[in-house]
Amino acid sequence: MANTVHASTVSSCSIFGITVDFTNWSKTIESAEVRTSKHPPIELEREAGKSLRHMFDLPMVISHEDPFSLRIRYKESFGMKTKDIAFDPDVIFLVSSASEGQEYIKSHEEITIVVALSGNTSAEQSEQSISTGQSHTLLATTSEIFRSCPQFRILVIGKTGVGKSSLINHVFGVDTMSVAHDKSGEASIDDEFVSSQNDRFVLHDSKGFEPGEQDNLKIVRDFIGRRSAMPDLKDQLHVVLLCFEIPRAGGRLLETGTEEFLESKRDGTLGKVPVIVVLTKYDMLIERMERNLDEASLDELSDEEIEELVKNKAEAELRDTCIGPLEELAGSDIPHATISTAKGYTETLTDLIQITESCVNEHLVPEAAVMTSIAQRMHPGLKTEALIKVSVGKQKYWKALASCPKFKNYQIQDCLRVLHTDIVDVWNFRDPHHHLHSQEFRELMMNMVDKIQAGSTVDPTKTLTFGLSMVGTIAGIVSALAAPAAPIVLPIAVGAVLVVWVHEVYKMSHVVLQRFMAYIMHLTLVLQTLFIVSESRELTRRAIKLAVNSYLASPISGEVLNKIQDYDKQLTILERADSDTLDKIEEMMQFYKIDAAQISNLQANTSHVDLSSDEPW
C-alpha cells in the first residue's frame, strides 16, 4: 500500500516520447511540435507513412499546472493552417500513476496521439497501440459515446413569446440560455446556442412560420435536409420541437406554413429526424377552466374531485382546439406533449422528455437516445435507463464484471475508476469544479463500500418497497440533515488511508464481484439523492456531503448490500456470472429509480437546500 501513488499527490510526471498518427485524417500534417510553458517548442520527426514521432533523450517533466499541448500545421485548399491540441495534465497524471509502462492515448478528430510515460516504450509498441486502437489506459464507455455524439442537437421552432427559452432552461437545467431573436426579428438557424452550464446539448432556433411567409419554411426544410445528410452523428439533428401556445377556444392552432411543414414530415420529405409538437402554457388553460366552473355544482365535491374535473375539461378543449386538428393534418401518430414550466407542472416536462427519448430511440441510433437522457436534467428515471443502456449496449466492462479480461493486471481502484466515470457522466450534473470526478469523492465511495459491507445491520426479512413511502423517507432525511448552521460531517473520513483491497490487483472472486456491484449501486443511488438535493444548481461539496449522509442514513444502503450478498450466495459457478450479474444490477436499478410522478412528490415535500456556500470535504 505504501508504494501506491495517487495522481492528486504526485507533483510531476515524466514524458519520454510522443507519436502522432494521422493515417485516417483527410488532411496532411506538415509539422508538429510539443509545447509547454517551461520548455522551448520541440518539433517531431517524420516517420514512415503518415506519422510523426519524437523520443526525448532526457524525459520532459511536467507538473499539474503546466499547459501541455501539441501544435500541428497542415495543408488546406487555401494554404497552411495551425491547430493546437491541448492535453489535460490531470488525466495524464492518473494514467502515469496507475502502474509502470503506461502510455496515454488521445484521439482528436481522426488523429491518434500516443504519449509515452515510461522509458521502455519502443517505436514498435507505439505503432501497435495505434494500429490496434488499444491503450494501456482503461477508458470509460461514455468516452466512446461522447466521441461519436458529444452533444444532443435540437431544433426548436416557435414564435417569440411561446415559451421556448423557459422550456429549454427547465429541461436542460440551465438559467442562461436565451433563444430570443435580435431586434429585427431575424436569427440564423445555423447559429449554435451552447450553455456553459450544460455542454451536453446544442440548440438551433427558428422563429416559426408566419402566415403567408414561405421563406422561413424553405430555410427550415433546407436546414433539416443538410443536417440529415451529414455523415457524422454529432452533426446530425436529433429532434425538432415544434412549439405552439395553446389557443383559446375558437382560436386557430396551425397557420398555413406550419401545415405545410407537418405535411412535409408526413410525406417523408423531412427524413427520419423526429418532430414533436409541444403545446405550451398548459397552466393558463387550467386557470381558464377553473374560472369557468359553475361554483354551485362544486359544493359536494372534494378538492381531488374538483382537480380531476378541471383536468377533464382542459383535456376536452385540447382535443377540440389542438389535438384533433393536429392529428387530422399530420396523422394520429404525430408525437405531441402538453407542457407548462410553472411550479407544480414538473410532470408535464418529464412526459415531454420521455416522449423525446422514445422517438429518438426509435428513429435514430442508440447513442443519440442515450445523449437525450444524459443532456436532460429533469427526469432521474431516464438517467437510470441511460446507465442501463450504457452497460447493456457495450461489450466492454459492464458485460463481464465477474471475469473482465480488460481489468487483468490492474489495481481494483483503476477498474472502479472507469465505472465511476460512466455513472457520473450519465448523470451530467452542473459540476464546473469536477467535484464528482475528484480523487476525494472517488476515495469516499470506495471507503463507503467497505464501511457498509462491514457494518450492515439491515434485517434481510424486512424489504422496503421503493414507492412514494420510500421517496418520503429520503425527502425527510434530506430536510433533517440540511440545516444551514453547522458543517456537514461525513461518517466516512475523506483523505484517510484507502481500504487495502482497492490496491489489490483485479482477479475473479466472489468478494470482488460483491464490491464491484456495491460500488455501482451505492454511487448510482448517492447521485440519485444528489439529483433531489441540487435541483440542477451548481454543485458544491456541501451538497454532495448532504446527499452521501442522506443515503447512508436511509435503510436503502444496507438493503442494497443484502440484495447483493443474497445474489452472490446463489452463484454456484462464478465463471458464468457475467450476464446474470448485469441482469441483477439492472433489476436493482429499476427497483430503486425515481420516476416522473415521484420527483413531483419529492419537490413538494423536500425543503429547499441552500447551496450558496461551500465547505471542505
Coordinates of C-alpha atoms in Angstrom, one line a residue:
M1 CA 0.0 0.0 0.0
A2 CA 2.9 2.3 0.7
N3 CA 4.0 2.0 -2.9
T4 CA 0.7 3.3 -4.3
V5 CA 0.8 6.8 -5.7
H6 CA -2.3 8.8 -6.3
A7 CA -2.5 11.4 -9.1
S8 CA -3.7 14.0 -6.6
T9 CA -0.4 13.7 -4.6
V10 CA 2.1 13.4 -7.5
S11 CA 3.8 16.7 -8.2
S12 CA 5.4 15.9 -11.5
C13 CA 5.2 13.5 -14.4
S14 CA 7.9 12.4 -16.9
I15 CA 7.1 12.2 -20.6
F16 CA 9.6 10.1 -22.6
G17 CA 8.1 10.5 -26.1
I18 CA 5.2 11.3 -28.3
T19 CA 3.9 9.8 -31.6
V20 CA 1.3 11.3 -33.9
D21 CA -0.5 9.1 -36.5
F22 CA -2.8 10.8 -39.0
T23 CA -3.3 7.9 -41.4
N24 CA -7.1 8.2 -41.1
W25 CA -7.2 12.0 -41.3
S26 CA -8.2 13.6 -44.6
K27 CA -5.6 16.3 -44.3
T28 CA -1.7 16.1 -44.4
I29 CA 0.2 17.3 -41.3
E30 CA 3.3 19.1 -42.4
S31 CA 4.8 19.5 -39.0
A32 CA 4.0 19.1 -35.3
E33 CA 5.7 20.4 -32.1
V34 CA 5.2 19.8 -28.4
R35 CA 4.6 23.0 -26.4
T36 CA 4.8 23.6 -22.7
S37 CA 5.3 26.7 -20.5
K38 CA 8.7 25.6 -19.2
H39 CA 10.3 24.2 -22.4
P40 CA 11.0 25.5 -25.8
P41 CA 8.9 24.0 -28.6
I42 CA 10.1 20.6 -29.6
E43 CA 9.5 19.5 -33.2
L44 CA 8.6 15.9 -34.1
E45 CA 10.4 14.0 -36.8
R46 CA 8.6 12.4 -39.7
E47 CA 8.3 8.7 -39.7
A48 CA 7.3 6.3 -42.4
G49 CA 3.8 6.8 -43.7
K50 CA 1.5 9.4 -42.1
S51 CA 3.3 9.5 -38.8
L52 CA 5.5 11.9 -36.7
R53 CA 7.5 11.0 -33.6
H54 CA 10.0 12.2 -31.1
M55 CA 11.6 10.4 -28.2
F56 CA 13.3 12.6 -25.6
D57 CA 17.0 12.0 -24.7
L58 CA 16.0 13.1 -21.2
P59 CA 12.4 12.8 -20.2
M60 CA 10.4 16.0 -20.3
V61 CA 9.0 16.7 -16.8
I62 CA 5.6 18.5 -16.4
S63 CA 3.5 19.4 -13.4
H64 CA -0.3 19.7 -12.8
E65 CA -0.1 23.4 -13.5
D66 CA 1.9 23.2 -16.8
P67 CA -0.1 23.8 -20.0
F68 CA 0.8 20.9 -22.3
S69 CA -0.3 20.9 -26.0
L70 CA 0.6 19.8 -29.5
R71 CA 0.6 22.3 -32.3
I72 CA 0.2 20.9 -35.8
R73 CA 0.4 22.6 -39.2
Y74 CA -1.5 21.1 -42.0
K75 CA -2.5 21.8 -45.6
E76 CA -5.9 23.2 -46.6
S77 CA -7.0 24.1 -50.1
F78 CA -6.3 27.8 -49.4
G79 CA -2.9 27.4 -47.7
M80 CA -1.5 26.3 -44.4
K81 CA -3.4 26.1 -41.1
T82 CA -2.4 25.7 -37.5
K83 CA -4.3 23.7 -34.8
D84 CA -3.5 23.4 -31.1
I85 CA -4.4 20.1 -29.4
A86 CA -4.5 20.5 -25.6
F87 CA -3.9 17.7 -23.1
D88 CA -5.4 17.5 -19.7
P89 CA -2.5 17.1 -17.2
D90 CA -4.8 15.5 -14.6
V91 CA -5.7 12.7 -16.9
I92 CA -2.1 12.1 -17.9
F93 CA -1.2 12.0 -14.2
L94 CA -3.9 9.4 -13.5
V95 CA -2.6 7.2 -16.3
S96 CA 1.0 7.7 -15.1
S97 CA 0.3 6.8 -11.5
A98 CA -1.7 3.6 -12.4
S99 CA 1.3 1.4 -13.0
E100 CA 4.6 1.2 -14.8
G101 CA 5.0 1.1 -18.5
Q102 CA 2.0 3.3 -19.3
E103 CA 1.0 5.1 -22.5
Y104 CA -1.6 7.8 -22.7
I105 CA -3.5 7.8 -26.0
K106 CA -5.6 10.7 -27.1
S107 CA -7.8 10.9 -30.2
H108 CA -8.6 14.2 -31.8
E109 CA -10.8 14.1 -34.9
E110 CA -9.0 11.3 -36.9
I111 CA -5.6 11.9 -35.4
T112 CA -4.2 9.4 -32.8
I113 CA -1.5 10.7 -30.3
V114 CA 0.5 8.3 -28.1
V115 CA 2.3 9.9 -25.2
A116 CA 5.0 7.6 -23.7
L117 CA 5.0 7.8 -19.9
S118 CA 7.9 5.4 -19.3
G119 CA 11.4 5.0 -20.8
N120 CA 10.9 1.5 -22.2
T121 CA 8.3 2.3 -24.8
S122 CA 9.6 1.3 -28.2
A123 CA 8.5 2.5 -31.6
E124 CA 7.0 -0.9 -32.2
Q125 CA 4.9 -0.7 -29.1
S126 CA 3.6 2.8 -30.0
E127 CA 2.8 1.6 -33.6
Q128 CA 1.0 -1.5 -32.2
S129 CA -1.1 0.7 -29.8
I130 CA -2.1 2.9 -32.7
S131 CA -2.9 0.1 -35.2
T132 CA -5.0 -1.9 -32.7
G133 CA -6.7 1.1 -31.3
Q134 CA -6.0 -0.2 -27.8
S135 CA -4.3 1.5 -24.9
H136 CA -3.0 0.5 -21.6
T137 CA -5.4 3.2 -20.3
L138 CA -8.8 1.9 -19.2
L139 CA -11.4 4.1 -21.0
A140 CA -15.0 4.6 -19.8
T141 CA -17.8 3.5 -22.1
T142 CA -19.2 7.1 -22.1
S143 CA -16.0 8.3 -23.7
E144 CA -16.8 6.2 -26.8
I145 CA -20.3 7.6 -26.9
F146 CA -19.1 11.2 -26.5
R147 CA -16.5 10.7 -29.3
S148 CA -19.3 9.9 -31.8
C149 CA -22.0 12.1 -30.2
P150 CA -20.8 14.6 -27.7
Q151 CA -24.0 16.7 -27.7
F152 CA -27.7 16.3 -28.1
R153 CA -28.6 18.5 -31.1
I154 CA -32.1 20.1 -31.1
L155 CA -34.0 22.5 -33.4
V156 CA -36.7 24.4 -31.6
I157 CA -39.3 26.2 -33.8
G158 CA -41.8 28.7 -32.4
K159 CA -42.9 32.3 -32.4
T160 CA -41.4 34.8 -29.9
G161 CA -43.2 34.6 -26.6
V162 CA -44.4 31.0 -26.9
G163 CA -42.0 29.9 -24.1
K164 CA -39.1 28.3 -25.9
S165 CA -36.4 29.8 -23.6
S166 CA -38.2 28.8 -20.5
L167 CA -38.7 25.3 -21.8
I168 CA -35.1 24.8 -22.7
N169 CA -33.9 26.2 -19.4
H170 CA -36.1 23.9 -17.4
V171 CA -35.5 20.7 -19.3
F172 CA -31.7 21.1 -19.5
G173 CA -31.1 22.7 -16.1
V174 CA -29.6 26.0 -17.2
D175 CA -30.5 29.6 -16.4
T176 CA -28.6 31.4 -19.0
M177 CA -30.0 30.0 -22.3
S178 CA -31.9 32.5 -24.4
V179 CA -33.3 31.9 -27.8
A180 CA -34.8 35.4 -28.3
H181 CA -34.3 36.9 -31.8
D182 CA -32.4 40.1 -32.4
K183 CA -34.1 43.4 -32.8
S184 CA -35.0 42.8 -36.4
G185 CA -36.7 39.5 -35.5
E186 CA -34.2 37.5 -37.6
A187 CA -31.8 34.8 -36.4
S188 CA -29.8 32.3 -38.4
I189 CA -31.0 28.8 -38.0
D190 CA -27.4 27.7 -38.3
D191 CA -26.3 29.5 -35.1
E192 CA -25.4 27.1 -32.4
F193 CA -26.6 28.0 -28.9
V194 CA -24.5 26.3 -26.2
S195 CA -24.6 26.9 -22.5
S196 CA -21.5 26.7 -20.3
Q197 CA -23.8 25.3 -17.6
N198 CA -24.7 22.2 -19.6
D199 CA -22.4 21.5 -22.6
R200 CA -24.2 18.2 -23.5
F201 CA -26.7 19.8 -25.8
V202 CA -26.6 22.3 -28.7
L203 CA -29.6 24.3 -29.8
H204 CA -30.7 25.7 -33.1
D205 CA -33.7 28.1 -33.2
S206 CA -36.3 29.1 -35.8
K207 CA -38.9 31.8 -35.3
G208 CA -41.8 29.8 -36.6
F209 CA -44.0 30.1 -39.7
E210 CA -45.9 33.4 -40.1
P211 CA -49.0 33.5 -42.3
G212 CA -48.0 34.0 -46.0
E213 CA -44.3 33.7 -45.3
Q214 CA -42.7 31.0 -47.4
D215 CA -39.0 31.9 -46.9
N216 CA -38.7 30.6 -43.4
L217 CA -40.4 27.3 -44.3
K218 CA -37.8 26.8 -47.0
I219 CA -35.0 27.7 -44.7
V220 CA -36.1 25.1 -42.1
R221 CA -36.6 22.4 -44.7
D222 CA -33.2 23.0 -46.2
F223 CA -31.6 23.1 -42.8
I224 CA -33.1 19.7 -41.8
G225 CA -32.1 18.3 -45.1
R226 CA -28.5 19.5 -44.8
R227 CA -28.1 18.2 -41.3
S228 CA -29.6 14.8 -42.1
A229 CA -27.1 14.4 -45.0
M230 CA -24.1 14.9 -42.7
P231 CA -22.2 11.7 -42.2
D232 CA -21.3 12.1 -38.5
L233 CA -23.9 11.6 -35.8
K234 CA -22.6 14.6 -33.8
D235 CA -23.5 16.9 -36.7
Q236 CA -26.9 15.5 -37.5
L237 CA -30.2 16.9 -36.0
H238 CA -31.6 14.6 -33.3
V239 CA -35.0 16.1 -32.7
V240 CA -37.2 19.0 -33.8
L241 CA -39.5 20.6 -31.2
L242 CA -42.4 22.5 -32.8
C243 CA -43.8 24.8 -30.2
F244 CA -47.3 26.4 -30.0
E245 CA -49.0 28.3 -27.2
I246 CA -52.4 26.6 -26.5
P247 CA -55.0 28.8 -28.1
R248 CA -58.3 29.9 -26.5
A249 CA -61.5 28.1 -27.5
G250 CA -62.2 29.0 -31.1
G251 CA -58.6 30.1 -31.8
R252 CA -56.6 28.6 -34.6
L253 CA -53.5 26.4 -33.8
L254 CA -52.0 25.9 -37.2
E255 CA -51.0 28.5 -39.7
T256 CA -50.5 27.8 -43.4
G257 CA -46.7 27.5 -43.1
T258 CA -47.0 25.1 -40.2
E259 CA -49.5 22.9 -42.0
E260 CA -47.1 22.6 -45.0
F261 CA -44.2 21.8 -42.6
L262 CA -46.2 19.0 -41.0
E263 CA -47.3 17.7 -44.4
S264 CA -43.6 17.5 -45.3
K265 CA -43.0 15.4 -42.2
R266 CA -45.9 13.1 -43.0
D267 CA -44.8 12.5 -46.6
G268 CA -41.2 11.8 -45.6
T269 CA -39.6 14.9 -47.1
L270 CA -38.0 15.7 -43.7
G271 CA -36.4 12.3 -43.4
K272 CA -36.2 10.3 -40.2
V273 CA -35.5 13.1 -37.7
P274 CA -38.3 13.1 -35.1
V275 CA -40.7 16.1 -35.0
I276 CA -42.5 16.6 -31.7
V277 CA -45.4 19.1 -31.3
V278 CA -45.1 20.9 -27.9
L279 CA -48.2 22.7 -26.7
T280 CA -47.1 25.3 -24.1
K281 CA -48.6 27.2 -21.2
Y282 CA -50.9 24.4 -20.0
D283 CA -51.2 26.2 -16.6
M284 CA -53.1 29.1 -18.3
L285 CA -55.6 26.6 -19.8
I286 CA -56.1 25.1 -16.4
E287 CA -56.7 28.5 -14.9
R288 CA -59.3 29.3 -17.6
M289 CA -61.1 26.1 -16.8
E290 CA -61.2 26.9 -13.1
R291 CA -62.6 30.3 -13.7
N292 CA -65.4 28.9 -15.9
L293 CA -66.5 26.3 -13.3
D294 CA -70.1 26.5 -12.1
E295 CA -69.4 27.0 -8.3
A296 CA -72.9 25.8 -7.4
S297 CA -72.1 22.4 -8.8
L298 CA -68.9 22.1 -6.7
D299 CA -70.4 22.1 -3.2
E300 CA -70.4 18.4 -2.6
L301 CA -67.1 17.7 -4.4
S302 CA -63.7 17.1 -2.7
D303 CA -60.6 19.1 -3.8
E304 CA -59.3 16.0 -5.6
E305 CA -62.6 15.6 -7.5
I306 CA -62.6 19.3 -8.5
E307 CA -59.0 19.0 -9.7
E308 CA -59.9 16.0 -11.8
L309 CA -63.0 17.8 -13.2
V310 CA -60.8 20.7 -14.3
K311 CA -58.3 18.4 -15.9
N312 CA -61.0 16.6 -17.8
K313 CA -62.5 19.9 -19.1
A314 CA -58.9 21.0 -20.2
E315 CA -58.3 17.7 -22.0
A316 CA -61.7 18.1 -23.8
E317 CA -60.7 21.6 -25.0
L318 CA -57.3 20.4 -26.0
R319 CA -58.8 17.7 -28.1
D320 CA -61.1 20.2 -29.9
T321 CA -58.7 23.0 -30.5
C322 CA -55.3 21.3 -30.8
I323 CA -55.0 17.5 -30.9
G324 CA -57.9 16.9 -33.3
P325 CA -56.8 19.4 -36.0
L326 CA -53.2 18.3 -35.5
E327 CA -53.9 14.6 -36.0
E328 CA -56.2 15.3 -38.9
L329 CA -53.3 17.1 -40.7
A330 CA -50.2 15.1 -39.6
G331 CA -51.7 11.7 -38.7
S332 CA -52.7 10.1 -35.5
D333 CA -49.2 9.0 -34.8
I334 CA -47.7 12.5 -34.6
P335 CA -46.0 12.7 -31.2
H336 CA -47.1 15.6 -29.0
A337 CA -46.8 16.9 -25.4
T338 CA -48.7 19.4 -23.4
I339 CA -46.4 21.3 -21.0
S340 CA -46.0 24.1 -18.6
T341 CA -42.9 25.5 -16.9
A342 CA -44.9 26.9 -14.0
K343 CA -44.5 25.5 -10.5
G344 CA -46.4 22.3 -9.9
Y345 CA -46.3 21.1 -13.5
T346 CA -43.0 19.2 -13.5
E347 CA -44.6 16.0 -14.7
T348 CA -45.6 17.6 -18.0
L349 CA -42.0 18.3 -18.7
T350 CA -40.8 14.8 -17.7
D351 CA -43.5 13.5 -20.1
L352 CA -42.0 15.5 -22.9
I353 CA -38.5 14.2 -22.1
Q354 CA -39.8 10.7 -22.1
I355 CA -41.6 11.1 -25.4
T356 CA -38.4 12.7 -26.9
E357 CA -36.2 9.9 -25.8
S358 CA -38.6 7.3 -27.1
C359 CA -38.8 9.0 -30.5
V360 CA -35.0 9.4 -30.8
N361 CA -34.5 5.8 -29.8
E362 CA -37.0 4.6 -32.4
H363 CA -35.7 6.6 -35.3
L364 CA -32.0 7.2 -34.7
V365 CA -29.1 5.2 -33.4
P366 CA -28.9 4.2 -29.7
E367 CA -26.1 6.7 -28.9
A368 CA -28.4 9.6 -29.8
A369 CA -31.1 8.3 -27.4
V370 CA -28.5 7.9 -24.6
M371 CA -27.4 11.5 -25.2
T372 CA -31.1 12.6 -24.9
S373 CA -31.2 11.2 -21.4
I374 CA -27.7 12.5 -20.5
A375 CA -28.4 16.0 -21.6
Q376 CA -31.7 16.5 -19.8
R377 CA -31.8 17.3 -16.1
M378 CA -35.4 16.8 -15.1
H379 CA -36.1 13.0 -15.3
P380 CA -33.9 10.9 -12.9
G381 CA -35.6 7.7 -14.1
L382 CA -34.2 8.3 -17.6
K383 CA -30.7 8.7 -16.1
T384 CA -31.0 5.2 -14.7
E385 CA -32.4 3.9 -18.0
A386 CA -29.4 5.5 -19.9
L387 CA -27.0 3.9 -17.5
I388 CA -28.6 0.6 -18.2
K389 CA -28.3 1.2 -21.9
V390 CA -24.6 2.1 -21.5
S391 CA -24.0 -1.1 -19.5
V392 CA -26.0 -3.4 -21.7
G393 CA -25.2 -2.0 -25.1
K394 CA -21.4 -2.0 -24.9
Q395 CA -19.3 -5.2 -25.0
K396 CA -16.7 -3.7 -22.6
Y397 CA -16.5 -3.7 -18.8
W398 CA -20.2 -3.9 -17.7
K399 CA -20.9 -7.1 -19.7
A400 CA -18.2 -9.0 -17.8
L401 CA -17.9 -7.7 -14.3
A402 CA -17.0 -11.1 -12.9
S403 CA -14.4 -12.1 -15.5
C404 CA -13.5 -8.9 -17.4
P405 CA -10.2 -9.5 -19.3
K406 CA -9.8 -5.7 -19.7
F407 CA -9.2 -5.4 -15.9
K408 CA -6.4 -8.0 -15.8
N409 CA -3.2 -6.7 -14.1
Y410 CA -4.9 -3.5 -13.0
Q411 CA -5.5 -2.5 -9.4
I412 CA -9.1 -2.6 -8.4
Q413 CA -9.2 1.2 -7.9
D414 CA -8.2 1.7 -11.5
C415 CA -11.0 -0.6 -12.6
L416 CA -13.5 1.2 -10.4
R417 CA -12.3 4.5 -11.9
V418 CA -13.9 3.7 -15.4
L419 CA -17.1 2.5 -13.8
H420 CA -17.2 5.7 -11.7
T421 CA -16.7 7.8 -14.8
D422 CA -19.5 6.1 -16.7
I423 CA -22.0 6.7 -13.9
V424 CA -21.1 10.3 -13.2
D425 CA -21.0 11.2 -16.9
V426 CA -24.6 9.9 -17.4
W427 CA -26.0 11.9 -14.5
N428 CA -24.4 15.1 -16.1
F429 CA -24.6 17.4 -13.1
R430 CA -23.7 21.1 -13.2
D431 CA -20.2 20.5 -11.7
P432 CA -17.8 23.1 -13.1
H433 CA -15.2 22.3 -10.3
H434 CA -15.4 18.5 -11.1
H435 CA -16.1 17.5 -7.5
L436 CA -17.7 14.3 -8.6
H437 CA -14.6 13.3 -10.6
S438 CA -12.2 14.3 -7.9
Q439 CA -10.0 11.8 -6.1
E440 CA -11.6 12.8 -2.8
F441 CA -15.0 11.7 -3.9
R442 CA -13.8 8.5 -5.6
E443 CA -12.0 7.6 -2.4
L444 CA -15.1 8.4 -0.4
M445 CA -17.1 6.0 -2.5
M446 CA -14.5 3.2 -2.2
N447 CA -14.4 3.6 1.6
M448 CA -18.2 3.7 1.6
V449 CA -18.3 0.2 0.0
D450 CA -16.1 -1.1 2.8
K451 CA -17.9 0.7 5.6
I452 CA -21.4 -0.6 4.6
Q453 CA -20.1 -4.1 3.9
A454 CA -18.6 -4.2 7.4
G455 CA -21.4 -2.6 9.3
S456 CA -24.7 -3.5 7.7
T457 CA -27.4 -4.4 10.2
V458 CA -30.5 -4.3 8.0
D459 CA -32.9 -7.1 8.6
P460 CA -33.0 -9.1 5.3
T461 CA -36.5 -10.2 6.1
K462 CA -37.8 -6.6 6.0
T463 CA -37.6 -5.5 2.4
L464 CA -38.7 -1.9 1.7
T465 CA -41.0 -1.1 -1.2
F466 CA -39.5 1.8 -3.0
G467 CA -42.6 3.8 -3.8
L468 CA -43.9 7.1 -2.6
S469 CA -43.3 6.0 1.1
M470 CA -39.6 5.5 0.4
V471 CA -39.4 8.7 -1.5
G472 CA -41.0 10.4 1.5
T473 CA -38.3 8.8 3.7
I474 CA -35.5 10.2 1.6
A475 CA -37.2 13.7 1.5
G476 CA -37.5 13.7 5.3
I477 CA -33.8 12.7 5.8
V478 CA -32.6 15.4 3.3
S479 CA -34.7 18.0 5.1
A480 CA -33.5 17.0 8.5
L481 CA -29.8 17.0 7.6
A482 CA -29.9 20.2 5.6
A483 CA -29.7 22.7 8.5
P484 CA -27.7 25.6 7.3
A485 CA -25.7 26.4 10.5
A486 CA -23.1 23.6 11.1
P487 CA -20.8 22.0 8.6
I488 CA -21.8 18.5 7.4
V489 CA -19.7 15.8 9.0
L490 CA -19.3 12.6 7.0
P491 CA -19.2 9.3 8.8
I492 CA -16.5 8.2 6.3
A493 CA -13.3 10.3 6.6
V494 CA -12.2 11.9 3.3
G495 CA -8.5 11.8 2.7
A496 CA -7.9 8.9 5.1
V497 CA -5.9 5.9 4.1
L498 CA -7.8 3.9 1.5
V499 CA -9.0 0.4 2.3
V500 CA -6.4 -2.2 1.5
W501 CA -8.4 -4.1 -1.1
V502 CA -8.6 -1.2 -3.6
H503 CA -4.8 -1.6 -4.1
E504 CA -5.1 -5.3 -4.9
V505 CA -4.7 -6.5 -8.5
Y506 CA -8.1 -7.4 -10.1
K507 CA -8.9 -11.1 -10.0
M508 CA -12.1 -13.0 -10.3
S509 CA -13.7 -13.8 -6.9
H510 CA -17.0 -13.7 -5.0
V511 CA -15.7 -10.8 -2.8
V512 CA -14.5 -8.7 -5.8
L513 CA -17.8 -9.2 -7.6
Q514 CA -19.7 -8.1 -4.5
R515 CA -17.6 -5.0 -4.2
F516 CA -18.0 -4.0 -7.8
M517 CA -21.7 -4.5 -7.6
A518 CA -21.9 -2.5 -4.4
Y519 CA -19.8 0.4 -5.8
I520 CA -22.1 0.7 -8.9
M521 CA -25.3 0.6 -6.8
H522 CA -24.1 2.9 -4.0
L523 CA -22.7 5.5 -6.4
T524 CA -25.9 5.4 -8.6
L525 CA -28.2 5.9 -5.6
V526 CA -26.0 8.6 -4.0
L527 CA -26.2 10.6 -7.3
Q528 CA -29.9 10.0 -7.4
T529 CA -30.2 11.6 -4.0
L530 CA -27.9 14.4 -5.1
F531 CA -30.3 15.0 -8.0
I532 CA -33.0 15.7 -5.4
V533 CA -30.7 18.0 -3.4
S534 CA -29.2 20.0 -6.2
E535 CA -32.2 20.8 -8.4
S536 CA -29.9 21.5 -11.4
R537 CA -27.9 24.1 -9.5
E538 CA -24.1 24.3 -9.4
L539 CA -22.7 21.5 -7.2
T540 CA -20.8 22.2 -4.0
R541 CA -19.0 19.8 -1.8
R542 CA -21.6 20.6 0.9
A543 CA -24.4 19.4 -1.4
I544 CA -22.5 16.1 -2.2
K545 CA -21.9 15.5 1.5
L546 CA -25.6 16.1 2.2
A547 CA -26.5 13.5 -0.4
V548 CA -24.0 11.0 0.9
N549 CA -25.2 11.4 4.5
S550 CA -28.8 11.2 3.5
Y551 CA -28.2 7.9 1.6
L552 CA -26.2 6.4 4.4
A553 CA -28.9 7.4 6.9
S554 CA -31.6 5.7 4.8
P555 CA -32.4 2.0 5.0
I556 CA -31.6 1.6 1.3
S557 CA -27.8 1.5 1.7
G558 CA -27.9 -1.6 3.9
E559 CA -30.7 -3.2 1.9
V560 CA -28.7 -2.9 -1.3
L561 CA -25.9 -4.8 0.3
N562 CA -28.2 -7.6 1.5
K563 CA -29.6 -8.0 -2.1
I564 CA -26.1 -8.3 -3.5
Q565 CA -25.0 -10.8 -0.8
D566 CA -28.1 -12.9 -1.4
Y567 CA -27.4 -12.9 -5.1
D568 CA -23.8 -13.9 -4.6
K569 CA -24.8 -16.9 -2.4
Q570 CA -26.9 -18.3 -5.2
L571 CA -23.9 -18.2 -7.6
T572 CA -22.5 -21.7 -7.9
I573 CA -20.2 -21.2 -10.9
L574 CA -18.6 -17.8 -10.8
E575 CA -17.3 -18.0 -14.4
R576 CA -20.9 -18.0 -15.7
A577 CA -21.9 -15.0 -13.6
D578 CA -21.4 -12.2 -16.1
S579 CA -24.8 -11.9 -17.8
D580 CA -26.6 -12.8 -14.6
T581 CA -24.7 -10.1 -12.7
L582 CA -25.7 -7.4 -15.2
D583 CA -29.3 -8.5 -15.0
K584 CA -29.2 -8.3 -11.2
I585 CA -27.7 -4.8 -11.3
E586 CA -30.4 -3.7 -13.9
E587 CA -33.1 -5.2 -11.6
M588 CA -31.9 -3.3 -8.6
M589 CA -31.5 0.0 -10.6
Q590 CA -35.1 -0.4 -11.8
F591 CA -36.3 -1.1 -8.3
Y592 CA -34.8 1.9 -6.7
K593 CA -35.1 4.5 -9.5
I594 CA -37.3 7.6 -9.1
D595 CA -39.9 8.0 -11.8
A596 CA -41.6 11.2 -13.0
A597 CA -44.5 11.1 -10.6
Q598 CA -42.2 10.6 -7.6
I599 CA -40.0 13.5 -8.5
S600 CA -43.0 15.9 -8.3
N601 CA -43.8 14.5 -4.9
L602 CA -40.2 14.9 -3.8
Q603 CA -40.1 18.6 -4.9
A604 CA -43.3 19.2 -2.9
N605 CA -42.0 17.6 0.3
T606 CA -38.3 18.3 0.4
S607 CA -37.0 21.5 2.0
H608 CA -35.1 23.8 -0.3
V609 CA -31.4 23.3 0.3
D610 CA -29.1 26.4 0.4
L611 CA -26.2 25.7 -1.9
S612 CA -24.8 29.2 -1.9
S613 CA -21.9 28.3 0.4
D614 CA -19.4 25.5 0.2
E615 CA -17.2 23.8 2.7
P616 CA -14.1 21.4 2.6
W617 CA -14.5 17.7 2.2

